[in-house]
């Protein structure tokens, strides 16, 4: 088994094989490691951080990503993506993740061409291969390079490397498109999406760093890690009042705790295979 140092050397070697690159940068730990290593390897003049904003992500996340990229010394370009204009995304079909990533990678490639980049890099890691990730198909079709996967790096190793590199967000909680808060085949609207963003923003402000507000029509189902469950329930009255003010009729707590990708459990193996293979 390769050591972290060996994998970092591989990562740097892969990046060094390109003259100029654009990095799809979300501000998350994975893409931050890619951006940092690209800057160290190729130099600021040959690296462009591309930060996407859309209705399906909180503006706060976009602003934080731009700020972090600037602090790392990178050139930064923001792009605005209208995911809800795509019918599969608007109706939250199982194929929506593929179409969102398709839009993202196509936009990344356009910026790459303008920057005269020889590669478009993303932050996909080895763990993504074991999950339901339709975006991998879109990535392959658009020719983006997941350098952390090429180096064989898993999340635990990425965090260790980020800590070693002195990155402030080495233990940052992963974020995800707000579409994941709704059951598949739920029509998404700006109002519904903004309500979730406001609810989760409120809960994070109360100290719940890892939180999801899953929506089932007028029901808000809150997921937090088991270690935060008691604290959440202790504040149940004010939390319920706030979320009802936002427009939810019922506010509930999920006793099975936080689980990333929970809504994907409703999909059959056949449905998943269809989406992944295309």
PDB file of N, CA and C in Angstrom, residues 6 8 30 61 74 97 112 116 140 195 210 224 232:
ATOM      1  N   UNK A   6       3.986   9.105  -1.019  1.00  0.00           N
ATOM      2  CA  UNK A   6       4.054   8.544  -2.371  1.00  0.00           C
ATOM      3  C   UNK A   6       2.869   9.008  -3.214  1.00  0.00           C
ATOM      4  N   UNK A   8       1.137  11.773  -2.723  1.00  0.00           N
ATOM      5  CA  UNK A   8       1.296  13.203  -3.000  1.00  0.00           C
ATOM      6  C   UNK A   8       2.289  13.404  -4.141  1.00  0.00           C
ATOM      7  N   UNK A  30     -11.424  18.728  -0.933  1.00  0.00           N
ATOM      8  CA  UNK A  30     -10.831  18.011  -2.063  1.00  0.00           C
ATOM      9  C   UNK A  30     -10.319  18.960  -3.138  1.00  0.00           C
ATOM     10  N   UNK A  61     -21.627  29.896   0.326  1.00  0.00           N
ATOM     11  CA  UNK A  61     -20.614  28.924  -0.072  1.00  0.00           C
ATOM     12  C   UNK A  61     -19.792  29.452  -1.240  1.00  0.00           C
ATOM     13  N   UNK A  74      -4.551  32.303  -5.870  1.00  0.00           N
ATOM     14  CA  UNK A  74      -4.950  31.870  -7.200  1.00  0.00           C
ATOM     15  C   UNK A  74      -5.647  32.975  -7.982  1.00  0.00           C
ATOM     16  N   UNK A  97     -28.400  14.494 -11.478  1.00  0.00           N
ATOM     17  CA  UNK A  97     -26.994  14.661 -11.089  1.00  0.00           C
ATOM     18  C   UNK A  97     -26.095  14.597 -12.312  1.00  0.00           C
ATOM     19  N   UNK A 112     -11.656  26.821 -19.729  1.00  0.00           N
ATOM     20  CA  UNK A 112     -10.329  26.244 -19.992  1.00  0.00           C
ATOM     21  C   UNK A 112      -9.821  26.672 -21.369  1.00  0.00           C
ATOM     22  N   UNK A 116      -6.543  28.993 -22.295  1.00  0.00           N
ATOM     23  CA  UNK A 116      -5.539  28.183 -23.005  1.00  0.00           C
ATOM     24  C   UNK A 116      -4.973  27.090 -22.113  1.00  0.00           C
ATOM     25  N   UNK A 140     -16.212  11.986 -17.539  1.00  0.00           N
ATOM     26  CA  UNK A 140     -15.502  11.220 -18.566  1.00  0.00           C
ATOM     27  C   UNK A 140     -15.864  11.706 -19.962  1.00  0.00           C
ATOM     28  N   UNK A 195     -35.854  28.237   0.691  1.00  0.00           N
ATOM     29  CA  UNK A 195     -36.374  27.915   2.023  1.00  0.00           C
ATOM     30  C   UNK A 195     -35.440  26.931   2.735  1.00  0.00           C
ATOM     31  N   UNK A 210     -22.916  20.165  10.805  1.00  0.00           N
ATOM     32  CA  UNK A 210     -23.351  19.141   9.853  1.00  0.00           C
ATOM     33  C   UNK A 210     -24.850  18.972   9.991  1.00  0.00           C
ATOM     34  N   UNK A 224     -29.065  15.420  11.795  1.00  0.00           N
ATOM     35  CA  UNK A 224     -27.785  15.828  12.371  1.00  0.00           C
ATOM     36  C   UNK A 224     -27.064  14.571  12.840  1.00  0.00           C
ATOM     37  N   UNK A 232     -29.930  19.299  19.601  1.00  0.00           N
ATOM     38  CA  UNK A 232     -30.991  19.709  18.678  1.00  0.00           C
ATOM     39  C   UNK A 232     -32.351  19.645  19.361  1.00  0.00           C
TER      40      UNK A 232
END
